[in-house]
Amino acid sequence: MKEIRHEPVAPTRTQWLAPGAAIDPHRHDDHQIVYAGRGVLAVTTSTGLWIAPATRAIWVPAGTVHAHQAHGELALHLVGLPASENPLNLVEPASLTVGPLLRELILAHTHAHTHAPPDDSPERARLRAVLLDQLRVSPQQPVHLPTPSSPQLKAVCEILRTNPADNRTLSALGREVGASDRTLSRLFKADLGMTFPQWRTQLRLYRALVLLAEDSPVTTVAHRCGWSSASAFIDVFRRSFGHTPGAHQPRSQSVSACPKG
């Protein structure tokens, strides 16, 4: 088992991660906002897997062990906040909606810290104050795959992780793992806090984001993730993220999301 790194100060900066690159498990004494301006970021914590496309940011509370995985070329934006400063009043990880204004504030704030040392200028203070104000009113909209603890539930979830296009009913999956659909339904709600259809949809959306970041065609993504048609996939995706899947493909994303150099 890898040693968990302890980095007391959560950095504020921008950085690029190559497709498939990872940051090993670590923790900070500070809170941190993690945002992918380009590509798709997976953040793993003890409570499960959090997905951060360009319309989401992940809130990582102080002391939380977390690891990062890049899907597609990733523009990673990190905002560190002292443990005494919690604009969200949250003690658990959360996924936050990132609208156009919050996005630009995160990009500007992290870019400034990357290319110039922190200072006490009025301009920096105003930028930070508006950023915190926007974080306070940012709604939570999770793309979260909670981690099961029940062995039977783990078995079902692993089957679907291996093949998200598996369309078998919960009853059929239960027969494979030796549990009734009633037992599994109860476990999904008690262990993961969601129903089986909700969890499977979250899994499929996660896998879809990964495939889109790798520039797979929308029709291919729909098929590999278990939707009956591209139009059905687009409809679910739009209702979940507010726009079509094409916005998450590399060729449609602005390279200026994280300046190189």
PDB file of C-alpha atoms in Angstrom:
ATOM      1  CA  MET A   1       0.000   0.000   0.000  1.00  0.00           C
ATOM      2  CA  LYS A   2       1.373   3.393  -0.998  1.00  0.00           C
ATOM      3  CA  GLU A   3       2.159   5.870   1.725  1.00  0.00           C
ATOM      4  CA  ILE A   4      -0.286   8.758   1.828  1.00  0.00           C
ATOM      5  CA  ARG A   5       1.581  12.012   1.365  1.00  0.00           C
ATOM      6  CA  HIS A   6       0.897  14.864   3.766  1.00  0.00           C
ATOM      7  CA  GLU A   7       1.168  18.293   2.141  1.00  0.00           C
ATOM      8  CA  PRO A   8       0.139  20.786   4.842  1.00  0.00           C
ATOM      9  CA  VAL A   9      -0.591  23.685   2.481  1.00  0.00           C
ATOM     10  CA  ALA A  10      -3.068  23.112  -0.365  1.00  0.00           C
ATOM     11  CA  PRO A  11      -1.558  24.891  -3.375  1.00  0.00           C
ATOM     12  CA  THR A  12      -3.274  27.476  -5.557  1.00  0.00           C
ATOM     13  CA  ARG A  13      -2.028  27.066  -9.124  1.00  0.00           C
ATOM     14  CA  THR A  14      -2.695  25.832 -12.644  1.00  0.00           C
ATOM     15  CA  GLN A  15      -0.961  22.840 -14.190  1.00  0.00           C
ATOM     16  CA  TRP A  16      -1.288  20.496 -17.149  1.00  0.00           C
ATOM     17  CA  LEU A  17      -1.631  16.731 -16.792  1.00  0.00           C
ATOM     18  CA  ALA A  18      -1.148  14.414 -19.757  1.00  0.00           C
ATOM     19  CA  PRO A  19      -3.914  11.937 -20.648  1.00  0.00           C
ATOM     20  CA  GLY A  20      -3.863   9.089 -18.130  1.00  0.00           C
ATOM     21  CA  ALA A  21      -1.601  10.939 -15.686  1.00  0.00           C
ATOM     22  CA  ALA A  22      -2.347  10.537 -11.985  1.00  0.00           C
ATOM     23  CA  ILE A  23      -1.559  12.251  -8.685  1.00  0.00           C
ATOM     24  CA  ASP A  24      -1.132   9.739  -5.856  1.00  0.00           C
ATOM     25  CA  PRO A  25      -3.259   9.817  -2.668  1.00  0.00           C
ATOM     26  CA  HIS A  26      -2.421  12.758  -0.420  1.00  0.00           C
ATOM     27  CA  ARG A  27      -4.027  15.125   2.068  1.00  0.00           C
ATOM     28  CA  HIS A  28      -3.779  18.771   3.061  1.00  0.00           C
ATOM     29  CA  ASP A  29      -4.401  20.677   6.261  1.00  0.00           C
ATOM     30  CA  ASP A  30      -6.268  23.197   4.081  1.00  0.00           C
ATOM     31  CA  HIS A  31      -9.476  22.969   2.069  1.00  0.00           C
ATOM     32  CA  GLN A  32      -9.144  22.806  -1.699  1.00  0.00           C
ATOM     33  CA  ILE A  33     -11.250  23.467  -4.780  1.00  0.00           C
ATOM     34  CA  VAL A  34     -10.275  21.222  -7.720  1.00  0.00           C
ATOM     35  CA  TYR A  35     -11.394  22.225 -11.217  1.00  0.00           C
ATOM     36  CA  ALA A  36     -10.668  20.901 -14.717  1.00  0.00           C
ATOM     37  CA  GLY A  37     -10.747  23.749 -17.235  1.00  0.00           C
ATOM     38  CA  ARG A  38     -10.062  21.227 -19.996  1.00  0.00           C
ATOM     39  CA  GLY A  39     -10.454  17.448 -20.025  1.00  0.00           C
ATOM     40  CA  VAL A  40     -12.163  15.400 -17.326  1.00  0.00           C
ATOM     41  CA  LEU A  41     -10.827  14.861 -13.804  1.00  0.00           C
ATOM     42  CA  ALA A  42     -11.621  11.911 -11.542  1.00  0.00           C
ATOM     43  CA  VAL A  43     -11.071  12.537  -7.828  1.00  0.00           C
ATOM     44  CA  THR A  44     -11.038   9.457  -5.598  1.00  0.00           C
ATOM     45  CA  THR A  45     -11.777   9.764  -1.861  1.00  0.00           C
ATOM     46  CA  SER A  46     -12.760   7.283   0.841  1.00  0.00           C
ATOM     47  CA  THR A  47     -16.419   7.959   0.024  1.00  0.00           C
ATOM     48  CA  GLY A  48     -16.101   7.100  -3.647  1.00  0.00           C
ATOM     49  CA  LEU A  49     -15.295   8.574  -7.034  1.00  0.00           C
ATOM     50  CA  TRP A  50     -16.061  12.196  -7.946  1.00  0.00           C
ATOM     51  CA  ILE A  51     -16.126  13.344 -11.561  1.00  0.00           C
ATOM     52  CA  ALA A  52     -15.271  16.884 -12.599  1.00  0.00           C
ATOM     53  CA  PRO A  53     -15.973  17.895 -16.191  1.00  0.00           C
ATOM     54  CA  ALA A  54     -15.666  21.573 -17.128  1.00  0.00           C
ATOM     55  CA  THR A  55     -19.065  22.385 -15.591  1.00  0.00           C
ATOM     56  CA  ARG A  56     -18.173  21.015 -12.154  1.00  0.00           C
ATOM     57  CA  ALA A  57     -15.609  21.625  -9.429  1.00  0.00           C
ATOM     58  CA  ILE A  58     -14.838  19.302  -6.520  1.00  0.00           C
ATOM     59  CA  TRP A  59     -14.756  20.577  -2.943  1.00  0.00           C
ATOM     60  CA  VAL A  60     -12.099  18.656  -0.958  1.00  0.00           C
ATOM     61  CA  PRO A  61     -12.313  19.458   2.791  1.00  0.00           C
ATOM     62  CA  ALA A  62      -9.188  19.765   4.922  1.00  0.00           C
ATOM     63  CA  GLY A  63      -7.739  16.399   5.926  1.00  0.00           C
ATOM     64  CA  THR A  64      -9.501  14.439   3.169  1.00  0.00           C
ATOM     65  CA  VAL A  65      -7.285  11.855   1.477  1.00  0.00           C
ATOM     66  CA  HIS A  66      -7.736  12.225  -2.263  1.00  0.00           C
ATOM     67  CA  ALA A  67      -6.110  11.175  -5.545  1.00  0.00           C
ATOM     68  CA  HIS A  68      -6.459  12.564  -9.074  1.00  0.00           C
ATOM     69  CA  GLN A  69      -6.745  10.860 -12.474  1.00  0.00           C
ATOM     70  CA  ALA A  70      -6.671  12.754 -15.783  1.00  0.00           C
ATOM     71  CA  HIS A  71      -8.857  11.757 -18.719  1.00  0.00           C
ATOM     72  CA  GLY A  72      -7.815  13.547 -21.865  1.00  0.00           C
ATOM     73  CA  GLU A  73      -5.303  16.397 -21.683  1.00  0.00           C
ATOM     74  CA  LEU A  74      -6.174  18.041 -18.398  1.00  0.00           C
ATOM     75  CA  ALA A  75      -5.946  21.693 -17.398  1.00  0.00           C
ATOM     76  CA  LEU A  76      -5.967  21.390 -13.610  1.00  0.00           C
ATOM     77  CA  HIS A  77      -6.865  24.430 -11.504  1.00  0.00           C
ATOM     78  CA  LEU A  78      -6.339  24.204  -7.745  1.00  0.00           C
ATOM     79  CA  VAL A  79      -7.588  26.738  -5.183  1.00  0.00           C
ATOM     80  CA  GLY A  80      -6.344  26.301  -1.609  1.00  0.00           C
ATOM     81  CA  LEU A  81      -8.256  27.781   1.330  1.00  0.00           C
ATOM     82  CA  PRO A  82      -7.232  27.836   5.013  1.00  0.00           C
ATOM     83  CA  ALA A  83      -9.041  25.304   7.194  1.00  0.00           C
ATOM     84  CA  SER A  84     -10.524  28.225   9.130  1.00  0.00           C
ATOM     85  CA  GLU A  85     -12.206  29.519   5.968  1.00  0.00           C
ATOM     86  CA  ASN A  86     -15.069  27.340   4.727  1.00  0.00           C
ATOM     87  CA  PRO A  87     -17.360  29.317   2.386  1.00  0.00           C
ATOM     88  CA  LEU A  88     -19.478  26.216   1.710  1.00  0.00           C
ATOM     89  CA  ASN A  89     -19.867  25.043   5.325  1.00  0.00           C
ATOM     90  CA  LEU A  90     -19.227  21.493   4.095  1.00  0.00           C
ATOM     91  CA  VAL A  91     -17.188  18.826   5.880  1.00  0.00           C
ATOM     92  CA  GLU A  92     -17.579  16.170   3.167  1.00  0.00           C
ATOM     93  CA  PRO A  93     -16.453  16.241  -0.489  1.00  0.00           C
ATOM     94  CA  ALA A  94     -18.996  17.727  -2.872  1.00  0.00           C
ATOM     95  CA  SER A  95     -19.463  18.491  -6.558  1.00  0.00           C
ATOM     96  CA  LEU A  96     -20.286  22.126  -7.344  1.00  0.00           C
ATOM     97  CA  THR A  97     -21.809  23.652 -10.446  1.00  0.00           C
ATOM     98  CA  VAL A  98     -19.388  25.975 -12.262  1.00  0.00           C
ATOM     99  CA  GLY A  99     -21.129  28.659 -14.296  1.00  0.00           C
ATOM    100  CA  PRO A 100     -19.372  31.066 -16.690  1.00  0.00           C
ATOM    101  CA  LEU A 101     -18.544  33.673 -14.011  1.00  0.00           C
ATOM    102  CA  LEU A 102     -17.185  31.177 -11.470  1.00  0.00           C
ATOM    103  CA  ARG A 103     -15.137  29.504 -14.198  1.00  0.00           C
ATOM    104  CA  GLU A 104     -13.460  32.774 -15.186  1.00  0.00           C
ATOM    105  CA  LEU A 105     -12.796  33.647 -11.541  1.00  0.00           C
ATOM    106  CA  ILE A 106     -11.115  30.272 -10.918  1.00  0.00           C
ATOM    107  CA  LEU A 107      -9.011  30.613 -14.072  1.00  0.00           C
ATOM    108  CA  ALA A 108      -7.940  34.166 -13.244  1.00  0.00           C
ATOM    109  CA  HIS A 109      -7.183  33.405  -9.584  1.00  0.00           C
ATOM    110  CA  THR A 110      -5.117  30.276 -10.262  1.00  0.00           C
ATOM    111  CA  HIS A 111      -3.352  31.862 -13.234  1.00  0.00           C
ATOM    112  CA  ALA A 112      -2.324  34.849 -11.102  1.00  0.00           C
ATOM    113  CA  HIS A 113      -0.857  32.584  -8.395  1.00  0.00           C
ATOM    114  CA  THR A 114       0.979  30.469 -10.959  1.00  0.00           C
ATOM    115  CA  HIS A 115       2.696  33.340 -12.749  1.00  0.00           C
ATOM    116  CA  ALA A 116       3.281  35.784  -9.889  1.00  0.00           C
ATOM    117  CA  PRO A 117       3.897  35.400  -6.149  1.00  0.00           C
ATOM    118  CA  PRO A 118       0.930  36.017  -3.837  1.00  0.00           C
ATOM    119  CA  ASP A 119       0.538  39.612  -2.724  1.00  0.00           C
ATOM    120  CA  ASP A 120      -1.812  41.796  -0.704  1.00  0.00           C
ATOM    121  CA  SER A 121      -2.832  44.050  -3.573  1.00  0.00           C
ATOM    122  CA  PRO A 122      -6.422  45.355  -3.624  1.00  0.00           C
ATOM    123  CA  GLU A 123      -6.910  43.736  -7.038  1.00  0.00           C
ATOM    124  CA  ARG A 124      -6.013  40.253  -5.747  1.00  0.00           C
ATOM    125  CA  ALA A 125      -8.171  40.768  -2.656  1.00  0.00           C
ATOM    126  CA  ARG A 126     -11.212  41.769  -4.725  1.00  0.00           C
ATOM    127  CA  LEU A 127     -10.769  38.818  -7.087  1.00  0.00           C
ATOM    128  CA  ARG A 128     -10.550  36.410  -4.181  1.00  0.00           C
ATOM    129  CA  ALA A 129     -13.569  37.946  -2.416  1.00  0.00           C
ATOM    130  CA  VAL A 130     -15.777  37.600  -5.507  1.00  0.00           C
ATOM    131  CA  LEU A 131     -14.545  34.033  -6.018  1.00  0.00           C
ATOM    132  CA  LEU A 132     -15.558  33.124  -2.449  1.00  0.00           C
ATOM    133  CA  ASP A 133     -18.945  34.813  -2.931  1.00  0.00           C
ATOM    134  CA  GLN A 134     -19.589  32.728  -6.047  1.00  0.00           C
ATOM    135  CA  LEU A 135     -18.550  29.538  -4.266  1.00  0.00           C
ATOM    136  CA  ARG A 136     -21.034  30.250  -1.466  1.00  0.00           C
ATOM    137  CA  VAL A 137     -23.963  30.325  -3.902  1.00  0.00           C
ATOM    138  CA  SER A 138     -22.776  27.511  -6.177  1.00  0.00           C
ATOM    139  CA  PRO A 139     -25.369  24.693  -6.153  1.00  0.00           C
ATOM    140  CA  GLN A 140     -24.281  21.122  -5.527  1.00  0.00           C
ATOM    141  CA  GLN A 141     -24.942  18.795  -8.464  1.00  0.00           C
ATOM    142  CA  PRO A 142     -23.067  15.548  -7.878  1.00  0.00           C
ATOM    143  CA  VAL A 143     -21.505  13.290 -10.457  1.00  0.00           C
ATOM    144  CA  HIS A 144     -20.490  10.883  -7.750  1.00  0.00           C
ATOM    145  CA  LEU A 145     -20.027   7.127  -7.622  1.00  0.00           C
ATOM    146  CA  PRO A 146     -20.162   6.155  -3.937  1.00  0.00           C
ATOM    147  CA  THR A 147     -18.089   3.163  -2.830  1.00  0.00           C
ATOM    148  CA  PRO A 148     -20.131   0.149  -1.628  1.00  0.00           C
ATOM    149  CA  SER A 149     -19.166  -1.774   1.500  1.00  0.00           C
ATOM    150  CA  SER A 150     -21.460  -4.808   1.171  1.00  0.00           C
ATOM    151  CA  PRO A 151     -19.714  -7.746  -0.604  1.00  0.00           C
ATOM    152  CA  GLN A 152     -22.818  -8.530  -2.673  1.00  0.00           C
ATOM    153  CA  LEU A 153     -23.203  -4.900  -3.700  1.00  0.00           C
ATOM    154  CA  LYS A 154     -19.504  -4.665  -4.521  1.00  0.00           C
ATOM    155  CA  ALA A 155     -19.888  -7.659  -6.833  1.00  0.00           C
ATOM    156  CA  VAL A 156     -22.820  -6.102  -8.704  1.00  0.00           C
ATOM    157  CA  CYS A 157     -21.080  -2.746  -9.015  1.00  0.00           C
ATOM    158  CA  GLU A 158     -17.901  -4.366 -10.321  1.00  0.00           C
ATOM    159  CA  ILE A 159     -19.861  -6.220 -13.027  1.00  0.00           C
ATOM    160  CA  LEU A 160     -21.295  -2.920 -14.241  1.00  0.00           C
ATOM    161  CA  ARG A 161     -18.014  -1.027 -13.917  1.00  0.00           C
ATOM    162  CA  THR A 162     -16.459  -3.634 -16.201  1.00  0.00           C
ATOM    163  CA  ASN A 163     -19.282  -3.279 -18.705  1.00  0.00           C
ATOM    164  CA  PRO A 164     -21.553  -0.221 -18.259  1.00  0.00           C
ATOM    165  CA  ALA A 165     -23.552  -1.374 -21.305  1.00  0.00           C
ATOM    166  CA  ASP A 166     -24.760  -4.443 -19.395  1.00  0.00           C
ATOM    167  CA  ASN A 167     -28.539  -3.903 -19.447  1.00  0.00           C
ATOM    168  CA  ARG A 168     -29.543  -6.800 -17.201  1.00  0.00           C
ATOM    169  CA  THR A 169     -32.138  -6.164 -14.532  1.00  0.00           C
ATOM    170  CA  LEU A 170     -31.221  -6.041 -10.858  1.00  0.00           C
ATOM    171  CA  SER A 171     -32.930  -9.413 -10.462  1.00  0.00           C
ATOM    172  CA  ALA A 172     -30.706 -10.976 -13.151  1.00  0.00           C
ATOM    173  CA  LEU A 173     -27.574  -9.444 -11.672  1.00  0.00           C
ATOM    174  CA  GLY A 174     -28.658 -10.662  -8.240  1.00  0.00           C
ATOM    175  CA  ARG A 175     -28.836 -14.240  -9.454  1.00  0.00           C
ATOM    176  CA  GLU A 176     -25.205 -13.972 -10.555  1.00  0.00           C
ATOM    177  CA  VAL A 177     -23.993 -12.720  -7.162  1.00  0.00           C
ATOM    178  CA  GLY A 178     -26.367 -14.777  -5.012  1.00  0.00           C
ATOM    179  CA  ALA A 179     -28.714 -12.065  -3.742  1.00  0.00           C
ATOM    180  CA  SER A 180     -32.361 -11.185  -4.339  1.00  0.00           C
ATOM    181  CA  ASP A 181     -33.332  -7.977  -6.098  1.00  0.00           C
ATOM    182  CA  ARG A 182     -35.137  -6.890  -2.918  1.00  0.00           C
ATOM    183  CA  THR A 183     -31.949  -7.296  -0.871  1.00  0.00           C
ATOM    184  CA  LEU A 184     -29.864  -5.447  -3.461  1.00  0.00           C
ATOM    185  CA  SER A 185     -32.408  -2.618  -3.737  1.00  0.00           C
ATOM    186  CA  ARG A 186     -32.268  -2.168   0.019  1.00  0.00           C
ATOM    187  CA  LEU A 187     -28.457  -2.187  -0.029  1.00  0.00           C
ATOM    188  CA  PHE A 188     -28.273   0.412  -2.784  1.00  0.00           C
ATOM    189  CA  LYS A 189     -30.374   2.821  -0.737  1.00  0.00           C
ATOM    190  CA  ALA A 190     -28.779   2.048   2.632  1.00  0.00           C
ATOM    191  CA  ASP A 191     -25.151   1.723   1.508  1.00  0.00           C
ATOM    192  CA  LEU A 192     -24.954   4.167  -1.397  1.00  0.00           C
ATOM    193  CA  GLY A 193     -27.845   6.537  -0.736  1.00  0.00           C
ATOM    194  CA  MET A 194     -29.390   6.059  -4.191  1.00  0.00           C
ATOM    195  CA  THR A 195     -31.446   3.580  -6.161  1.00  0.00           C
ATOM    196  CA  PHE A 196     -29.991   1.041  -8.568  1.00  0.00           C
ATOM    197  CA  PRO A 197     -31.137   2.992 -11.692  1.00  0.00           C
ATOM    198  CA  GLN A 198     -29.639   6.199 -10.259  1.00  0.00           C
ATOM    199  CA  TRP A 199     -26.279   4.525  -9.580  1.00  0.00           C
ATOM    200  CA  ARG A 200     -26.164   2.904 -13.006  1.00  0.00           C
ATOM    201  CA  THR A 201     -26.930   6.238 -14.675  1.00  0.00           C
ATOM    202  CA  GLN A 202     -24.147   7.924 -12.686  1.00  0.00           C
ATOM    203  CA  LEU A 203     -21.739   5.163 -13.727  1.00  0.00           C
ATOM    204  CA  ARG A 204     -22.697   5.530 -17.373  1.00  0.00           C
ATOM    205  CA  LEU A 205     -22.333   9.311 -17.257  1.00  0.00           C
ATOM    206  CA  TYR A 206     -18.889   8.927 -15.686  1.00  0.00           C
ATOM    207  CA  ARG A 207     -17.768   6.466 -18.354  1.00  0.00           C
ATOM    208  CA  ALA A 208     -19.270   8.714 -21.049  1.00  0.00           C
ATOM    209  CA  LEU A 209     -17.258  11.704 -19.793  1.00  0.00           C
ATOM    210  CA  VAL A 210     -14.068   9.627 -19.911  1.00  0.00           C
ATOM    211  CA  LEU A 211     -14.747   8.432 -23.466  1.00  0.00           C
ATOM    212  CA  LEU A 212     -15.664  11.942 -24.635  1.00  0.00           C
ATOM    213  CA  ALA A 213     -12.408  13.280 -23.155  1.00  0.00           C
ATOM    214  CA  GLU A 214     -10.636  10.656 -25.296  1.00  0.00           C
ATOM    215  CA  ASP A 215     -12.504  12.087 -28.333  1.00  0.00           C
ATOM    216  CA  SER A 216     -14.696   9.032 -28.964  1.00  0.00           C
ATOM    217  CA  PRO A 217     -17.654   9.763 -31.288  1.00  0.00           C
ATOM    218  CA  VAL A 218     -20.959  10.432 -29.531  1.00  0.00           C
ATOM    219  CA  THR A 219     -22.646   7.421 -31.160  1.00  0.00           C
ATOM    220  CA  THR A 220     -19.818   5.148 -29.992  1.00  0.00           C
ATOM    221  CA  VAL A 221     -20.044   6.544 -26.462  1.00  0.00           C
ATOM    222  CA  ALA A 222     -23.796   5.969 -26.361  1.00  0.00           C
ATOM    223  CA  HIS A 223     -23.389   2.347 -27.455  1.00  0.00           C
ATOM    224  CA  ARG A 224     -20.490   1.543 -25.112  1.00  0.00           C
ATOM    225  CA  CYS A 225     -22.277   3.066 -22.124  1.00  0.00           C
ATOM    226  CA  GLY A 226     -25.572   1.252 -22.609  1.00  0.00           C
ATOM    227  CA  TRP A 227     -27.949   3.807 -24.104  1.00  0.00           C
ATOM    228  CA  SER A 228     -30.351   2.548 -26.742  1.00  0.00           C
ATOM    229  CA  SER A 229     -29.489   5.372 -29.150  1.00  0.00           C
ATOM    230  CA  ALA A 230     -27.347   8.471 -29.499  1.00  0.00           C
ATOM    231  CA  SER A 231     -30.433  10.656 -29.075  1.00  0.00           C
ATOM    232  CA  ALA A 232     -31.328   8.955 -25.773  1.00  0.00           C
ATOM    233  CA  PHE A 233     -27.772   9.491 -24.541  1.00  0.00           C
ATOM    234  CA  ILE A 234     -27.764  13.154 -25.598  1.00  0.00           C
ATOM    235  CA  ASP A 235     -31.065  13.746 -23.810  1.00  0.00           C
ATOM    236  CA  VAL A 236     -29.813  12.284 -20.496  1.00  0.00           C
ATOM    237  CA  PHE A 237     -26.490  14.093 -20.847  1.00  0.00           C
ATOM    238  CA  ARG A 238     -28.148  17.461 -21.524  1.00  0.00           C
ATOM    239  CA  ARG A 239     -30.465  17.078 -18.534  1.00  0.00           C
ATOM    240  CA  SER A 240     -27.497  16.189 -16.310  1.00  0.00           C
ATOM    241  CA  PHE A 241     -24.988  18.821 -17.472  1.00  0.00           C
ATOM    242  CA  GLY A 242     -27.023  21.492 -19.255  1.00  0.00           C
ATOM    243  CA  HIS A 243     -25.451  21.029 -22.689  1.00  0.00           C
ATOM    244  CA  THR A 244     -24.724  18.354 -25.298  1.00  0.00           C
ATOM    245  CA  PRO A 245     -21.900  15.774 -25.129  1.00  0.00           C
ATOM    246  CA  GLY A 246     -19.972  17.475 -27.932  1.00  0.00           C
ATOM    247  CA  ALA A 247     -18.958  20.299 -25.579  1.00  0.00           C
ATOM    248  CA  HIS A 248     -16.769  17.827 -23.644  1.00  0.00           C
ATOM    249  CA  GLN A 249     -14.754  16.606 -26.613  1.00  0.00           C
ATOM    250  CA  PRO A 250     -11.176  17.940 -26.949  1.00  0.00           C
ATOM    251  CA  ARG A 251     -11.707  19.439 -30.386  1.00  0.00           C
ATOM    252  CA  SER A 252     -14.479  21.677 -28.987  1.00  0.00           C
ATOM    253  CA  GLN A 253     -12.576  22.880 -25.918  1.00  0.00           C
ATOM    254  CA  SER A 254     -10.537  26.067 -25.896  1.00  0.00           C
ATOM    255  CA  VAL A 255      -6.805  25.552 -25.546  1.00  0.00           C
ATOM    256  CA  SER A 256      -6.669  28.845 -23.663  1.00  0.00           C
ATOM    257  CA  ALA A 257      -8.312  27.201 -20.622  1.00  0.00           C
ATOM    258  CA  CYS A 258      -4.880  26.876 -19.026  1.00  0.00           C
ATOM    259  CA  PRO A 259      -2.023  28.842 -20.573  1.00  0.00           C
ATOM    260  CA  LYS A 260       1.163  26.858 -21.065  1.00  0.00           C
ATOM    261  CA  GLY A 261       4.538  28.151 -20.108  1.00  0.00           C
TER     262      GLY A 261
END
